[in-house]
C-alpha cells in the first residue's frame, strides 16, 4: 500500500476507536488496524461503560449505542468462605436520565464504536496484525503488518494495542511488563431469562446492579471479583496479580469455580447457561508503572500505557479519554502546521496531567505496592470482620459488652495492637 496517512491507529478497542473517531472528525486521514476478525472480537470486559467518557466523544451515543442496563445499585462485598459483609447503595437518582453508568457487551459496543469511526472517515482494516513499527532516523514513520508487502507510512502512529503492548516493548519504548504490575482476569457470561435477573436482583426492566467483591474470593492474592447484570445475562469474573498466581499455584479457572460455588453467589446464577469464557490481562501497576507515552512520531493510549484505575475498576473510560487526548494533540499540531515531533507531542502528556486520568492514578500511586505487600487485607481482615459480625448478630445469652470484648480480643490476637494501627495507616496511605 503506497498511500500515506496522517495517523495510523493500532487497535480497535476503546482507546483506538476513541482516537480514530476524534482524528477523523478533526479532518485527519486515518488508518486503523485491528488484528481481530471484527472490532471487539478480541476484547474482554466486564463490562461497565462510564457515560462521561464516551459522551465527551460522541455526545448523542445513547441514541443508538448497544447498551444493556443502566446501573442503579452498587454493592461492595467483603467475603470469607461462607459469608459476605457489605454495603449496598441504591438510588432513584441513578434511575433518571441521562444515566451515568451502563453495562455493555464489549463485542457489540466496539463494533458500534468502530462503525461511528468509519462513518467519520476512518479506514479500518481487520484481521491484520501490526508486527513492527517502521523507524527511520529515530522517528516512527509507519508500521509493518503481517500482510504481504504490508508496510504503511504515516506522520504519526498511536499505539492503542491494549495491555502488554508488544509493539512498544519491541521498539524499546517501554520495558517488558512485570508480573507484579498486571492482573490476570477471567470472566464468564451466564445467560438467564430477563425476568429471572430482574426478580433475583430486585430491579426493573433496563435497571442494573453491580457487585464488587474483595476478600477471600481472591484466595489470599491481591485481586477482586465482580458481577454485573446485563439484559439477559450475568457477567462474573475474578482477577488477581499475575505474580500472585505464580506463587499461589491456583489457576484462574479454579478461582472462578470457587467464586461461582460461594453460597452468596451460587443462587444468583443458578440455572444459568454459561456461553462465554475469556481470560485477559489488566495493567494494574498504577501511576509508577506508566511508561513514556510519546516520542518522535508515536503516542501510547489506553491499556498499552497502563492507564487503569484498579481500585475503582475504571479502564475503558481512561482508554477512551487517553485516545481522545492523543487525537486532540495531533489535530492541534496539524492545524498549526507543526510536525509530530517528540517536543510537540509533549502536549499530550500535559493534557493527561491536567485530566482526571493522571490525577486519579497519582492519588492511588501507593496502592499497588501497599496492597501487594500486605495480603492481610485480603485474608485476615475478611475473616475477622465476618466473625465480628456473627458475634454481634447471634443472640446467645452473652451480653453485648462481653461480645465487644471478644471481638477486640480477636483483632488484637490476630494482628497485635501495633499491627492494627500500622494496617490502618497503610490502608489510609493506599487510598488517601
Ligand atoms: C475481565 C475484565 C473486566 C473489565 N471490566 C471493566 C469494566 O467494567 N469497566 C471498565 O471501564 N474497564 C474494565 N476493564 C478494563 C477495560 O477492558 C480496558 O481498560 C479497556 O478495554 C482498554 O481499552 P484499550 O483500547 O486500551 O485496549 P483493548 O480494549 O484491549 O483493545 C486493544 C485492541 O488492539 C488490538 N491489537 C493488539 N495488538 C495488535 C496488533 N499488533 N495489531 C493490530 N491490532 C492489535 C486488539 O485485538 C484489541 O482489539 C476490564 C478488563 C477485563 C480484562
Coordinates of C-alpha atoms and ligand atoms in Angstrom, one line a residue:
X1 CA 0.0 0.0 0.0
X2 CA 1.8 3.2 -1.1
X3 CA -0.8 5.5 0.3
X4 CA 0.3 7.7 3.2
X5 CA -1.8 8.6 6.2
X6 CA -1.7 11.4 8.7
X7 CA -2.1 8.9 11.5
X8 CA -2.2 5.1 11.9
X9 CA -4.0 3.8 15.0
X10 CA -3.1 0.3 16.1
X11 CA -6.1 -1.4 17.7
X12 CA -9.9 -1.0 17.5
X13 CA -10.7 -1.2 21.3
X14 CA -11.9 1.7 23.4
X15 CA -8.7 3.7 23.1
X16 CA -8.2 3.0 19.4
X17 CA -11.8 3.8 18.4
X18 CA -11.8 7.0 20.5
X19 CA -8.6 8.2 18.9
X20 CA -9.5 7.2 15.3
X21 CA -13.0 8.8 15.6
X22 CA -11.7 12.0 17.1
X23 CA -8.9 12.3 14.5
X24 CA -11.3 11.7 11.6
X25 CA -13.8 14.3 12.9
X26 CA -10.8 16.7 13.2
X27 CA -10.2 16.2 9.4
X28 CA -7.1 13.9 9.6
X29 CA -6.6 11.0 7.3
X30 CA -6.7 7.9 9.5
X31 CA -5.9 4.2 9.0
X32 CA -6.9 1.9 11.9
X33 CA -5.5 -1.6 12.0
X34 CA -7.1 -4.4 14.1
X35 CA -5.9 -7.9 14.4
X36 CA -9.3 -9.3 15.4
X37 CA -11.9 -10.6 12.9
X38 CA -14.0 -7.6 13.9
X39 CA -13.5 -4.7 16.3
X40 CA -14.2 -6.1 19.8
X41 CA -13.8 -9.8 18.8
X42 CA -10.6 -9.9 20.9
X43 CA -11.8 -7.7 23.7
X44 CA -12.8 -8.8 27.2
X45 CA -14.6 -6.5 29.5
X46 CA -17.0 -7.0 32.5
X47 CA -18.3 -4.5 31.5
X48 CA -19.3 -1.2 32.9
X49 CA -19.4 1.7 30.5
X50 CA -18.9 5.1 32.1
X51 CA -21.1 7.5 30.1
X52 CA -19.0 10.6 30.8
X53 CA -16.0 9.4 28.7
X54 CA -18.0 8.4 25.6
X55 CA -20.3 11.4 25.9
X56 CA -17.3 13.7 25.5
X57 CA -16.5 12.0 22.2
X58 CA -20.0 11.2 20.9
X59 CA -22.5 13.3 22.9
X60 CA -25.6 11.6 21.5
X61 CA -24.2 8.0 21.9
X62 CA -27.4 7.0 23.8
X63 CA -29.4 7.2 20.6
X64 CA -28.0 4.0 19.1
X65 CA -25.2 2.5 21.2
X66 CA -25.8 -1.1 22.2
X67 CA -26.4 -0.6 26.0
X68 CA -27.5 -3.3 28.3
X69 CA -28.8 -1.8 31.6
X70 CA -28.2 1.4 33.4
X71 CA -26.8 0.9 36.9
X72 CA -29.0 1.9 39.8
X73 CA -27.3 -0.1 42.6
X74 CA -23.7 -0.7 43.6
X75 CA -22.9 -3.4 46.1
X76 CA -19.4 -3.9 47.6
X77 CA -18.9 -7.2 49.4
X78 CA -16.0 -8.3 51.6
X79 CA -16.1 -12.0 51.7
X80 CA -14.9 -15.0 53.6
X81 CA -15.6 -18.6 52.5
X82 CA -19.2 -18.7 53.9
X83 CA -20.4 -15.1 54.1
X84 CA -20.1 -11.6 52.9
X85 CA -20.3 -8.3 54.7
X86 CA -21.1 -5.3 52.5
X87 CA -22.6 -2.1 51.6
X88 CA -25.4 -1.6 49.1
X89 CA -26.0 1.8 47.6
X90 CA -29.1 2.2 45.5
X91 CA -30.6 5.5 44.5
X92 CA -33.5 6.6 42.4
X93 CA -31.2 9.4 41.3
X94 CA -29.3 6.9 39.3
X95 CA -32.6 5.9 37.7
X96 CA -33.2 9.2 35.9
X97 CA -31.7 10.0 32.5
X98 CA -29.1 10.9 31.5
X99 CA -27.8 7.7 33.1
X100 CA -24.2 7.7 34.3
X101 CA -23.1 4.1 34.1
X102 CA -24.3 1.2 31.9
X103 CA -23.4 -2.4 31.5
X104 CA -22.4 -3.3 27.9
X105 CA -21.2 -6.4 26.0
X106 CA -17.8 -5.3 24.5
X107 CA -18.0 -7.1 21.3
X108 CA -21.3 -5.3 20.4
X109 CA -20.1 -1.9 21.7
X110 CA -16.8 -2.0 20.0
X111 CA -18.4 -2.8 16.7
X112 CA -20.8 0.1 17.1
X113 CA -18.0 2.5 18.1
X114 CA -15.9 1.4 15.2
X115 CA -18.8 2.0 12.8
X116 CA -19.0 5.5 14.1
X117 CA -15.3 6.0 13.4
X118 CA -15.7 4.6 9.9
X119 CA -18.7 6.8 9.2
X120 CA -16.5 9.8 10.3
X121 CA -13.9 8.8 7.6
X122 CA -11.6 6.3 9.3
X123 CA -10.3 3.4 7.1
X124 CA -10.4 0.3 9.4
X125 CA -8.6 -2.9 8.3
X126 CA -9.4 -6.0 10.4
X127 CA -7.7 -9.4 10.6
X128 CA -4.3 -7.6 10.2
X129 CA -1.6 -7.6 12.9
X130 CA 0.9 -4.8 13.1
X131 CA 4.2 -6.7 13.6
X132 CA 6.6 -3.8 13.9
X133 CA 6.9 0.0 13.8
X134 CA 8.8 1.5 11.0
X135 CA 11.5 3.7 12.5
X136 CA 13.8 5.9 10.4
X137 CA 16.3 8.3 12.0
X138 CA 14.8 7.7 15.4
X139 CA 11.3 8.7 14.2
X140 CA 8.3 6.4 13.8
X141 CA 7.2 6.7 10.2
X142 CA 4.7 3.9 9.8
X143 CA 4.0 0.3 10.6
X144 CA 4.7 -3.2 9.2
X145 CA 1.9 -5.7 9.1
X146 CA 1.5 -9.4 8.6
X147 CA 0.0 -8.8 5.2
X148 CA 2.2 -9.3 2.1
X149 CA 4.0 -6.0 1.3
X150 CA 2.4 -4.7 4.4
X151 CA 4.4 -1.5 5.1
X152 CA 2.3 1.6 5.5
X153 CA 3.5 5.1 6.2
X154 CA 2.1 7.8 8.4
X155 CA 3.2 11.0 10.1
X156 CA 2.3 9.5 13.5
X157 CA 1.3 6.2 15.0
X158 CA -0.9 5.8 18.0
X159 CA -0.4 2.5 19.9
X160 CA -3.8 1.5 21.3
X161 CA -3.0 -2.2 21.2
X162 CA -4.1 -3.0 24.8
X163 CA -2.4 -4.5 27.8
X164 CA 1.1 -5.7 27.3
X165 CA 1.8 -3.8 24.1
X166 CA 4.3 -6.0 22.3
X167 CA 5.0 -3.2 19.7
X168 CA 6.0 -0.7 22.4
X169 CA 8.3 -3.3 24.0
X170 CA 9.8 -4.3 20.7
X171 CA 10.5 -0.7 19.7
X172 CA 12.2 -0.2 23.1
X173 CA 9.6 2.4 24.2
X174 CA 8.7 0.5 27.4
X175 CA 10.2 -2.5 29.3
X176 CA 8.6 -5.9 29.4
X177 CA 5.5 -5.7 31.7
X178 CA 6.3 -7.1 35.2
X179 CA 4.1 -9.8 36.6
X180 CA 3.5 -7.6 39.7
X181 CA 2.1 -4.9 37.5
X182 CA -0.5 -6.9 35.7
X183 CA -3.6 -8.8 36.8
X184 CA -4.9 -11.8 35.0
X185 CA -8.7 -11.7 34.9
X186 CA -11.1 -14.5 33.9
X187 CA -14.8 -13.9 33.3
X188 CA -17.9 -15.8 32.2
X189 CA -21.2 -14.7 30.8
X190 CA -24.1 -16.7 32.1
X191 CA -27.5 -16.5 30.3
X192 CA -30.8 -16.3 32.2
X193 CA -34.2 -15.1 31.3
X194 CA -34.6 -11.3 31.7
X195 CA -37.5 -11.8 34.3
X196 CA -35.3 -14.1 36.4
X197 CA -32.5 -11.5 36.5
X198 CA -34.9 -8.7 37.4
X199 CA -36.5 -10.8 40.2
X200 CA -33.2 -12.0 41.6
X201 CA -31.7 -8.5 41.8
X202 CA -34.9 -6.7 42.6
X203 CA -34.7 -4.5 39.5
X204 CA -37.0 -3.3 36.8
X205 CA -36.6 -3.5 33.0
X206 CA -33.3 -1.8 31.9
X207 CA -32.1 -1.3 35.5
X208 CA -28.9 -2.9 36.6
X209 CA -26.8 -3.9 39.6
X210 CA -23.1 -4.3 40.1
X211 CA -21.4 -6.3 42.8
X212 CA -17.7 -5.7 43.5
X213 CA -16.1 -8.3 45.7
X214 CA -12.9 -8.5 47.8
X215 CA -11.6 -10.7 50.5
X216 CA -11.1 -14.4 50.4
X217 CA -12.6 -14.5 46.9
X218 CA -9.0 -14.0 45.7
X219 CA -7.6 -16.8 47.8
X220 CA -5.1 -14.7 49.6
X221 CA -3.9 -12.9 46.4
X222 CA -4.2 -9.3 45.5
X223 CA -7.3 -9.2 43.5
X224 CA -11.1 -8.7 43.3
X225 CA -14.2 -10.3 41.9
X226 CA -17.1 -8.7 40.1
X227 CA -20.7 -9.5 38.9
X228 CA -22.7 -7.3 36.5
X229 CA -26.2 -7.7 35.3
X230 CA -26.8 -7.4 31.6
X231 CA -30.2 -7.6 29.9
X232 CA -30.4 -11.4 29.6
X233 CA -27.1 -12.4 31.1
X234 CA -24.8 -12.0 34.1
X235 CA -21.1 -11.3 33.7
X236 CA -19.0 -12.5 36.5
X237 CA -15.3 -12.8 37.0
X238 CA -12.2 -12.5 39.1
X239 CA -8.8 -11.1 38.6
X240 CA -5.6 -11.3 40.6
X241 CA -2.0 -10.1 40.1
X242 CA 0.0 -12.4 37.8
X243 CA 2.9 -12.6 40.3
X244 CA 0.5 -13.9 42.9
X245 CA -0.9 -16.6 40.6
X246 CA 2.7 -17.7 40.1
X247 CA 3.3 -18.1 43.8
X248 CA 0.0 -19.5 44.9
X249 CA -0.3 -22.2 42.2
X250 CA -4.0 -21.7 41.9
X251 CA -5.3 -21.4 38.4
X252 CA -7.6 -18.5 37.5
X253 CA -10.3 -21.0 36.4
X254 CA -10.2 -22.7 39.9
X255 CA -10.7 -19.3 41.5
X256 CA -13.7 -18.6 39.3
X257 CA -15.2 -22.0 40.1
X258 CA -14.8 -21.4 43.8
X259 CA -16.4 -18.0 43.3
X260 CA -19.4 -19.4 41.5
X261 CA -19.8 -22.0 44.2
X262 CA -19.8 -19.4 47.0
X263 CA -23.1 -19.6 48.9
X264 CA -23.8 -15.9 48.3
X265 CA -23.1 -16.1 44.5
X266 CA -24.4 -19.6 43.5
X267 CA -28.1 -18.7 43.9
X268 CA -27.7 -15.6 41.7
X269 CA -26.5 -17.7 38.8
X270 CA -28.5 -20.9 39.5
X271 CA -30.0 -22.4 36.4
X272 CA -28.0 -20.2 34.0
X273 CA -26.3 -21.3 30.8
X274 CA -22.6 -20.3 30.5
X275 CA -21.9 -19.2 27.0
X276 CA -18.7 -17.3 27.1
X277 CA -15.4 -17.8 28.9
X278 CA -12.5 -15.4 28.5
X279 CA -9.2 -14.5 30.1
X280 CA -7.4 -11.2 29.7
X281 CA -4.6 -9.1 31.3
X282 CA -5.4 -5.9 33.1
X283 CA -2.5 -3.5 33.7
X284 CA -2.8 -2.6 37.4
X285 CA 0.7 -1.3 38.2
X286 CA -0.8 2.2 38.6
X287 CA 0.9 5.5 38.3
X288 CA 4.5 4.3 38.8
X289 CA 4.1 1.7 36.0
X290 CA 3.1 4.3 33.4
X291 CA 5.8 4.3 30.7
X292 CA 6.9 7.1 28.4
X293 CA 3.8 7.7 26.4
X294 CA 5.0 9.8 23.5
X295 CA 8.1 10.2 21.3
X296 CA 9.1 11.1 17.8
X297 CA 6.0 10.3 15.8
X298 CA 4.4 8.0 18.3
X299 CA 2.0 8.0 21.2
X300 CA 0.5 5.4 23.5
X301 CA -3.1 5.3 24.7
X302 CA -5.3 3.1 26.8
X303 CA -4.2 -0.2 28.5
X304 CA -1.0 -0.1 26.5
X305 CA 0.0 2.9 28.6
X306 CA -1.1 1.2 31.8
X307 CA -4.0 3.7 32.2
X308 CA -6.2 1.7 34.6
X309 CA -7.6 2.7 37.9
X310 CA -7.8 -0.8 39.5
X311 CA -9.4 0.3 42.8
X312 CA -12.4 1.8 41.1
X313 CA -12.4 -0.7 38.2
X314 CA -12.1 2.0 35.6
X315 CA -10.3 1.2 32.4
X316 CA -12.4 1.8 29.4
X317 CA -13.1 5.4 30.4
X318 CA -9.3 6.0 30.8
X319 CA -8.7 4.3 27.5
X320 CA -11.3 6.5 25.7
X321 CA -10.1 9.6 27.4
X322 CA -6.4 9.0 26.6
X323 CA -7.3 8.1 23.0
X324 CA -9.2 11.3 22.6
X325 CA -6.5 13.4 24.2
X326 CA -3.8 11.8 21.9
X327 CA -6.0 12.6 18.9
X328 CA -6.7 16.2 20.0
X329 CA -3.0 16.8 20.4
X330 CA -2.4 15.7 16.8
X331 CA -5.3 17.7 15.5
X332 CA -4.0 20.9 17.2
X333 CA -0.5 20.3 15.7
X334 CA -1.8 19.6 12.3
X335 CA -4.0 22.8 12.3
X336 CA -0.9 24.8 13.5
X337 CA 1.2 23.2 10.7
X338 CA 3.7 21.8 13.3
X339 CA 5.4 18.4 12.9
X340 CA 4.6 15.4 15.1
X341 CA 8.0 15.6 16.9
X342 CA 8.6 14.5 20.5
X343 CA 8.8 18.1 21.6
X344 CA 5.4 18.9 20.2
X345 CA 3.8 15.6 21.3
X346 CA 4.7 16.5 24.9
X347 CA 1.4 18.4 24.7
X348 CA -0.3 15.0 25.1
X349 CA 1.4 14.4 28.4
X350 CA 0.4 17.9 29.6
X351 CA -3.2 17.1 28.6
X352 CA -3.0 13.8 30.5
X353 CA -1.6 15.5 33.6
X354 CA -4.4 18.0 33.6
X355 CA -7.1 15.4 33.3
X356 CA -8.7 13.1 35.8
X357 CA -6.7 10.2 34.4
X358 CA -3.3 11.2 35.9
X359 CA -4.9 13.0 38.9
X360 CA -6.6 9.8 39.9
X361 CA -3.7 7.5 39.2
X362 CA -1.4 9.8 41.1
X363 CA -3.8 9.8 44.1
X364 CA -3.6 6.0 44.3
X365 CA 0.1 5.8 43.4
X366 CA 1.0 3.9 46.6
X367 CA -1.9 1.5 46.5
X368 CA -0.4 -1.3 44.3
X369 CA 2.7 -1.7 46.4
X370 CA 0.9 -1.4 49.8
X371 CA -1.8 -4.0 48.9
X372 CA 0.8 -6.2 47.3
X373 CA 2.9 -6.3 50.4
X374 CA 0.0 -6.6 52.9
X375 CA -2.0 -9.6 52.0
X376 CA -3.8 -9.5 55.4
X377 CA -6.2 -7.1 53.7
X378 CA -7.3 -10.0 51.5
X379 CA -7.2 -12.8 54.1
X380 CA -7.1 -11.9 57.9
X381 CA -9.4 -8.9 57.8
X382 CA -12.3 -10.5 55.9
X383 CA -12.3 -13.4 58.4
X384 CA -12.1 -11.0 61.4
X385 CA -14.9 -8.8 60.1
X386 CA -17.1 -11.8 59.4
X387 CA -16.5 -13.3 62.8
X388 CA -17.2 -9.9 64.4
X389 CA -20.5 -9.6 62.6
X390 CA -21.5 -13.1 63.6
X391 CA -20.6 -12.5 67.2
X392 CA -22.7 -9.3 67.3
X393 CA -25.7 -10.7 65.4
X394 CA -26.0 -14.1 67.1
X395 CA -28.3 -13.9 70.1
X396 CA -27.0 -16.5 72.6
X397 CA -27.3 -15.2 76.1
X398 CA -23.9 -13.5 76.1
X399 CA -24.1 -9.8 77.0
X400 CA -23.1 -7.2 74.4
X401 CA -20.2 -5.8 76.3
X402 CA -18.6 -9.3 76.5
X403 CA -19.2 -9.7 72.8
X404 CA -17.4 -6.4 72.1
X405 CA -14.5 -7.5 74.3
X406 CA -14.3 -10.8 72.4
X407 CA -14.2 -9.0 69.1
X408 CA -11.5 -6.6 70.2
X409 CA -9.5 -9.6 71.5
X410 CA -9.8 -11.5 68.2
X411 CA -8.5 -8.4 66.3
X412 CA -5.5 -7.9 68.7
X413 CA -4.7 -11.6 68.8
X414 CA -4.6 -11.8 65.0
X415 CA -2.7 -8.6 64.2
X416 CA -1.4 -7.1 67.6
X417 CA -2.2 -3.6 68.6
X418 CA 0.7 -2.1 66.7
X419 CA -0.2 -4.3 63.7
X420 CA -3.7 -2.9 63.7
X421 CA -2.6 0.7 64.0
X422 CA 0.0 0.0 61.2
X423 CA -2.6 -1.6 59.0
X424 CA -5.0 1.3 59.4
X425 CA -2.2 3.7 58.5
X426 CA -1.2 1.6 55.5
X427 CA -4.8 1.4 54.3
X428 CA -5.2 5.2 54.6
X429 CA -1.9 5.8 52.7
X430 CA -3.1 3.5 49.9
X431 CA -6.3 5.3 49.3
X432 CA -5.6 8.9 50.6
Ligands
LIG1 C1 -12.2 -9.1 32.9 C2 -12.1 -7.6 32.7 C3 -13.1 -6.8 33.1 C4 -13.1 -5.4 33.0 N1 -14.1 -4.6 33.4 C5 -14.1 -3.3 33.2 C6 -15.2 -2.5 33.5 O1 -16.2 -3.0 34.0 N2 -15.1 -1.2 33.2 C7 -14.0 -0.6 32.6 O2 -14.1 0.6 32.4 N3 -13.0 -1.3 32.3 C8 -12.9 -2.7 32.6 N4 -11.9 -3.4 32.2 C9 -10.7 -2.8 31.6 C10 -11.0 -2.4 30.1 O3 -11.4 -3.6 29.5 C11 -9.7 -1.9 29.4 O4 -9.2 -0.9 30.2 C12 -10.0 -1.4 28.0 O5 -10.6 -2.4 27.2 C13 -8.8 -0.8 27.4 O6 -9.0 -0.4 26.1 P1 -7.9 -0.4 25.0 O7 -8.4 0.1 23.8 O8 -6.7 0.2 25.6 O9 -7.4 -2.0 24.9 P2 -8.3 -3.2 24.3 O10 -9.7 -2.9 24.5 O11 -7.7 -4.4 24.8 O12 -8.1 -3.0 22.7 C14 -6.8 -3.3 22.1 C15 -7.1 -3.7 20.7 O13 -5.8 -3.8 20.0 C16 -5.8 -4.9 19.2 N5 -4.4 -5.3 18.9 C17 -3.5 -5.7 19.8 N6 -2.3 -5.8 19.3 C18 -2.5 -5.6 18.0 C19 -1.6 -5.6 16.8 N7 -0.3 -5.8 17.0 N8 -2.1 -5.3 15.6 C20 -3.4 -5.0 15.5 N9 -4.3 -4.9 16.5 C21 -3.8 -5.2 17.7 C22 -6.6 -6.0 20.0 O14 -7.1 -7.0 19.2 C23 -7.7 -5.1 20.6 O15 -8.8 -5.1 19.8 C24 -11.9 -4.8 32.3 C25 -10.9 -5.6 31.8 C26 -11.0 -7.0 32.0 C27 -9.9 -7.9 31.4

